[in-house]
Amino acid sequence: MTDVDQPLALDHEHALDRNYMTLSRHVLQQLHSFSADAQDLSALMTRIALAGKLIARRLTRAGLVEDALGFTGRTNVQGEAVKKMDIFANQVFISVFEQSGLVCRLASEEMEKPYYIPENCPVGRYTLLYDPIDGSSNVDINLNVGSIFSIRKQEGDDADGTATDLLQDGHKQIAAGYILYGPSTMLVYSIGTGVHAFTLDPSIGEFILANENIQVPTHGPVYSVNEGNFWQWDESIRDYIRYVHRHEGYTARYSGALVGDIHRILFQGGVFLYPGTIKNPEGKLRLLYESAPLAFLIEQAGGNASTGTQAILDVVPDKIHTRTPLVIGSKEDVALVESFIQEHLREQRDKAILTSQS
Ligand code: AHM
Ligand code: MG
């Protein structure tokens, strides 16, 4: 071997020694199977990844192209102002699942009713639930946003189009995750075999495995909450916040985009809270598109998610746009918030007993 060959040989080895694990291969590997169900899940994840790439591309050019930034002038089913990127991203998910043969229905926080793809329905056995752009108020200021997704198997033929089979608890999810549009685009998913993160390599257009079997620390320093709502909360939540103010080792982080805040907590530990307020006793976040998928993910990573009094995954919604309070993150930190809530409930019960006796 000549001296000239040597560096070339080394380069070649280095190119191969990082195992470029793609998302679709990873899904099949996780399931140890090439069964029809495994192939379906792999195909579903590949389509979600495609939606993520299309949205990421639009976001990176949002300041340069017409009609990417700002509001549409319309409000959605929850009465919130709709942004142009919300509509674009919502449509991207629909488009990538049309002609997929996999998904019969898509339900998103931007659509009042599920969207049916009739040509898929005879064979498409899955429903995709999603928040196309989570934290969309960040779009116009070029900060991170995300997409959240969840997959459920369709139960029954839903002939009357009421989608009542979606009104079931979060244990019915077979996959969930998010795409984070930050300095790089990351896709984090779980199909019930742990939590795995992929980074988009734009030069080859593939999501490449970055972190496998992520475990959320049992405790972390971060508490992530919109403290502007302090006087809107129940006293128990105010007491928890007073507690973290008075104890060392806590630090506040709040980005205005749930996906970014959860991503930080997944890797570094801590707790995210969106409690009920006087105006919205059930909080802001929607169970089927936000809280339940993230609860599925965080539990797979060894963390916890709760309404404060009930596990998020046990909550049965009464309509598809149901909201719930959310406390999610490291096990110990979620338990601490819950302990403040329990303490207040005990005090209220004791007071009620005393009043009834007097
Ligand atoms: P969106 O999906 O309509 O953007 O709303 C959800 C977002 C979350 O990403 C974020 O945590 C929260 O709303 C922020 O709300 P607030 O501004 O009330 O703190
Ligand atoms: Mg959202």
XYZ file of C-alpha atoms and ligand atoms in Angstrom:
378
model
C 0.000 0.000 0.000
C 1.366 3.408 -0.906
C 1.250 6.488 1.344
C -1.316 7.960 -1.003
C -3.661 4.989 -0.459
C -3.511 5.206 3.319
C -5.689 8.280 4.003
C -8.195 7.124 1.412
C -8.506 3.757 3.127
C -9.007 5.465 6.511
C -11.645 7.820 5.117
C -13.520 4.868 3.725
C -13.458 3.117 7.097
C -14.684 6.248 8.848
C -17.503 6.671 6.387
C -18.719 3.216 7.321
C -17.980 3.084 11.032
C -20.905 5.353 11.849
C -23.894 3.140 11.218
C -26.364 5.351 9.386
C -29.555 3.912 10.806
C -32.555 5.311 8.959
C -36.005 5.635 10.484
C -37.783 2.985 8.395
C -35.054 0.430 9.081
C -35.170 1.293 12.773
C -38.927 0.682 13.021
C -38.581 -2.774 11.468
C -35.624 -3.562 13.691
C -37.587 -2.527 16.785
C -40.426 -4.869 15.869
C -38.094 -7.794 15.004
C -40.492 -8.584 12.206
C -41.413 -8.103 8.598
C -45.079 -8.864 9.319
C -47.838 -6.829 7.659
C -48.322 -4.778 10.857
C -44.596 -4.052 11.098
C -44.478 -3.019 7.433
C -47.480 -0.761 8.034
C -45.855 0.964 10.988
C -42.641 1.422 9.091
C -44.553 2.920 6.140
C -46.584 5.166 8.471
C -43.438 6.500 10.114
C -41.811 7.065 6.739
C -44.817 9.162 5.648
C -44.787 11.158 8.877
C -41.086 11.781 8.305
C -41.883 13.003 4.781
C -44.443 15.454 6.206
C -41.766 16.626 8.648
C -39.273 17.223 5.833
C -41.799 19.192 3.785
C -42.767 21.351 6.772
C -39.125 21.882 7.764
C -38.311 23.001 4.224
C -41.149 25.528 4.261
C -40.170 26.814 7.706
C -36.542 27.374 6.762
C -37.688 29.524 3.827
C -40.657 31.148 5.586
C -39.132 34.620 5.624
C -38.231 34.395 1.931
C -41.405 33.158 0.278
C -44.862 34.707 -0.062
C -47.701 33.585 2.161
C -45.740 31.628 4.740
C -45.866 33.993 7.720
C -48.780 35.624 9.520
C -52.433 34.876 10.075
C -55.103 33.684 7.660
C -57.753 35.885 9.316
C -59.765 32.789 10.302
C -60.259 31.099 13.676
C -60.184 27.351 14.258
C -62.679 25.135 16.069
C -61.217 26.234 19.418
C -61.626 29.913 18.534
C -57.875 30.470 18.076
C -56.473 32.629 15.272
C -55.178 30.390 12.486
C -51.745 30.991 11.005
C -50.844 30.336 7.393
C -48.280 27.743 8.502
C -50.992 25.905 10.507
C -53.010 25.456 7.312
C -49.996 24.570 5.204
C -48.767 21.950 7.675
C -52.246 20.535 8.210
C -52.571 20.033 4.460
C -49.107 18.495 4.173
C -50.107 15.644 6.474
C -53.298 15.079 4.473
C -51.407 15.073 1.177
C -48.736 12.618 2.272
C -51.369 10.162 3.508
C -53.580 10.388 0.438
C -53.022 7.343 -1.741
C -51.032 5.750 1.062
C -53.620 3.012 1.458
C -52.818 3.123 5.158
C -54.740 5.925 6.806
C -58.501 6.204 6.492
C -58.918 9.210 8.799
C -56.829 12.123 9.969
C -57.903 14.154 12.964
C -56.117 17.370 13.778
C -56.583 20.285 16.108
C -57.047 22.488 13.030
C -60.092 20.566 11.716
C -63.479 20.471 13.360
C -64.149 16.899 12.200
C -61.819 14.098 11.095
C -60.803 14.174 7.445
C -61.665 10.968 5.629
C -59.758 9.598 2.657
C -62.540 7.416 1.251
C -60.334 5.590 -1.243
C -58.144 4.394 1.651
C -60.980 3.431 3.962
C -61.694 -0.073 2.681
C -58.114 -1.082 3.527
C -56.654 1.757 5.625
C -56.827 0.534 9.169
C -55.225 3.501 10.904
C -56.097 6.989 12.089
C -53.493 9.694 12.359
C -54.075 12.304 15.073
C -51.844 15.345 14.913
C -51.073 18.900 15.826
C -49.529 20.145 12.551
C -47.730 23.158 14.033
C -47.491 23.226 17.773
C -46.451 26.569 19.240
C -47.324 28.386 16.023
C -46.992 31.801 17.698
C -43.236 31.134 17.433
C -43.292 30.890 13.630
C -43.302 34.625 12.891
C -40.306 35.236 15.147
C -38.227 32.388 13.764
C -38.171 30.304 16.940
C -38.642 26.586 17.368
C -41.982 24.910 16.714
C -43.021 21.285 16.387
C -45.515 18.777 15.027
C -47.056 16.153 17.307
C -48.470 12.862 16.024
C -50.209 9.777 17.269
C -51.428 6.642 15.500
C -54.406 4.544 16.515
C -55.941 1.500 14.871
C -59.406 2.175 13.593
C -62.002 0.146 15.469
C -65.145 -0.679 13.510
C -65.985 0.751 10.112
C -67.068 4.194 11.399
C -69.857 4.020 8.792
C -71.728 6.968 10.338
C -68.559 9.101 10.369
C -68.826 9.955 14.072
C -65.377 8.571 14.927
C -66.603 7.462 18.362
C -63.823 4.859 18.511
C -61.409 7.761 18.979
C -63.085 8.571 22.307
C -60.949 6.051 24.150
C -58.000 6.320 26.475
C -54.396 6.917 25.447
C -53.369 3.280 25.891
C -55.018 2.738 22.510
C -52.170 4.594 20.798
C -49.809 2.294 18.920
C -47.256 4.996 18.102
C -46.647 8.603 19.005
C -43.996 11.256 18.770
C -43.053 14.674 17.579
C -40.947 16.513 15.054
C -38.971 19.440 16.426
C -38.098 22.202 13.958
C -35.119 23.793 15.680
C -31.547 24.524 14.619
C -31.801 21.021 13.190
C -34.960 19.030 12.556
C -35.428 16.067 14.871
C -38.008 13.309 14.914
C -38.625 11.545 18.224
C -40.890 8.506 18.243
C -42.070 5.516 20.155
C -43.939 2.439 18.984
C -44.021 1.061 22.513
C -40.404 -0.123 22.476
C -38.693 2.860 24.068
C -38.080 6.354 22.752
C -35.708 7.098 19.909
C -34.542 10.357 18.365
C -33.478 11.001 14.778
C -31.842 14.044 13.228
C -32.614 15.109 9.675
C -29.537 15.108 7.473
C -30.704 17.594 4.815
C -27.901 16.610 2.446
C -29.380 13.127 1.978
C -32.952 13.891 3.054
C -33.008 11.156 5.681
C -33.653 11.087 9.403
C -30.630 9.379 10.957
C -30.625 7.768 14.401
C -29.182 10.122 17.000
C -30.273 8.716 20.395
C -31.726 5.305 21.125
C -33.706 4.235 24.219
C -33.777 7.685 25.760
C -34.523 7.708 29.489
C -35.827 10.879 31.085
C -33.915 11.571 34.340
C -36.015 10.800 37.437
C -35.552 14.405 38.542
C -34.375 17.532 36.766
C -33.883 21.217 37.478
C -36.320 22.630 34.922
C -39.852 23.746 35.619
C -41.578 24.872 32.479
C -44.805 26.834 32.828
C -46.366 30.123 31.741
C -46.061 32.030 35.015
C -48.069 34.872 33.481
C -51.086 32.757 34.429
C -50.077 32.651 38.132
C -53.204 34.423 39.417
C -55.412 32.324 37.150
C -54.303 29.037 38.730
C -55.626 27.040 41.589
C -53.860 27.713 44.914
C -52.182 24.259 44.796
C -50.259 25.161 41.628
C -49.342 28.561 43.075
C -47.984 26.753 46.150
C -45.880 24.452 43.976
C -44.402 27.464 42.164
C -43.711 29.195 45.490
C -41.935 25.998 46.577
C -39.592 25.965 43.562
C -38.915 29.698 44.019
C -37.810 29.053 47.586
C -35.675 25.972 46.976
C -32.293 25.774 45.330
C -31.696 23.740 42.199
C -34.671 24.840 40.099
C -34.570 26.856 36.931
C -37.413 28.137 34.728
C -37.514 27.477 30.972
C -40.537 28.197 28.782
C -40.386 28.527 25.014
C -44.078 28.891 24.122
C -43.823 25.677 22.103
C -44.608 22.518 24.000
C -42.522 20.289 21.748
C -39.336 22.271 22.471
C -40.012 22.338 26.200
C -40.723 18.591 26.288
C -37.608 17.868 24.224
C -35.463 19.664 26.803
C -37.120 17.749 29.646
C -36.784 14.411 27.844
C -33.019 14.847 27.785
C -32.367 16.898 30.933
C -35.281 16.158 33.242
C -37.778 18.425 34.945
C -41.458 19.113 34.587
C -43.751 20.916 32.147
C -47.106 22.179 33.413
C -50.131 23.640 31.711
C -52.682 23.718 34.524
C -56.299 24.780 34.307
C -56.960 28.483 34.656
C -60.013 30.461 35.780
C -60.847 31.134 32.121
C -60.048 27.586 30.946
C -60.407 25.122 33.840
C -59.225 22.288 31.581
C -56.150 24.217 30.508
C -55.195 24.804 26.896
C -53.732 21.581 25.607
C -55.755 19.066 23.685
C -55.774 15.467 24.857
C -55.816 13.583 21.555
C -53.312 15.728 19.642
C -50.955 16.959 22.354
C -51.210 15.538 25.873
C -51.865 11.856 25.104
C -49.147 11.449 22.420
C -46.570 13.173 24.626
C -47.716 11.122 27.632
C -47.226 7.918 25.610
C -43.736 9.059 24.686
C -42.646 10.263 28.117
C -43.926 7.100 29.830
C -41.954 5.040 27.335
C -38.897 7.043 28.445
C -39.575 6.276 32.123
C -41.294 9.564 32.962
C -44.862 10.388 33.903
C -47.786 12.447 32.658
C -50.820 13.429 34.656
C -53.717 15.844 34.781
C -52.646 16.428 38.375
C -55.119 13.851 39.662
C -55.235 11.179 36.950
C -52.776 9.578 34.542
C -53.141 11.262 31.141
C -53.164 7.868 29.405
C -56.243 6.874 31.439
C -58.312 9.900 30.445
C -61.250 9.104 28.151
C -62.257 12.179 26.144
C -65.910 13.053 25.629
C -65.188 14.769 22.303
C -62.228 14.733 19.949
C -61.098 18.263 20.878
C -61.223 17.662 24.660
C -58.605 19.531 26.673
C -56.934 18.458 29.908
C -54.563 20.059 32.375
C -51.078 18.623 31.826
C -48.220 17.868 34.231
C -45.507 15.906 32.418
C -41.852 15.012 32.775
C -39.546 13.393 35.318
C -41.281 10.949 37.673
C -40.222 12.690 40.885
C -41.086 16.163 39.635
C -44.536 15.132 38.408
C -45.117 13.427 41.775
C -44.124 16.615 43.611
C -46.674 18.700 41.668
C -49.315 16.028 42.306
C -48.532 16.082 46.025
C -49.397 19.798 46.182
C -52.680 19.132 44.393
C -53.531 16.203 46.700
C -52.704 18.280 49.766
C -55.145 20.992 48.685
C -57.853 18.469 47.850
C -57.416 16.977 51.363
C -57.686 20.433 52.946
C -60.830 21.204 50.931
C -62.381 17.871 51.935
C -61.562 18.496 55.626
C -63.062 21.997 55.435
C -66.222 20.634 53.806
C -66.590 18.022 56.569
C -66.122 20.675 59.273
C -68.699 22.992 57.621
C -71.240 20.176 57.318
C -70.747 19.331 61.016
C -71.120 22.902 62.277
P -50.939 25.663 19.617
O -50.883 24.197 19.298
O -52.232 26.270 19.159
O -49.734 26.393 19.159
O -51.034 25.779 21.217
C -50.234 24.997 22.039
C -49.085 25.803 22.588
C -48.024 24.943 23.232
O -47.042 24.614 22.311
C -47.466 25.834 24.299
O -46.910 25.123 25.357
C -48.661 26.625 24.719
O -49.564 26.613 23.630
C -48.327 28.028 25.032
O -49.473 28.670 25.454
P -49.408 30.038 26.292
O -49.016 31.096 25.331
O -50.792 30.204 26.839
O -48.393 29.836 27.381
Mg -50.440 22.620 19.882
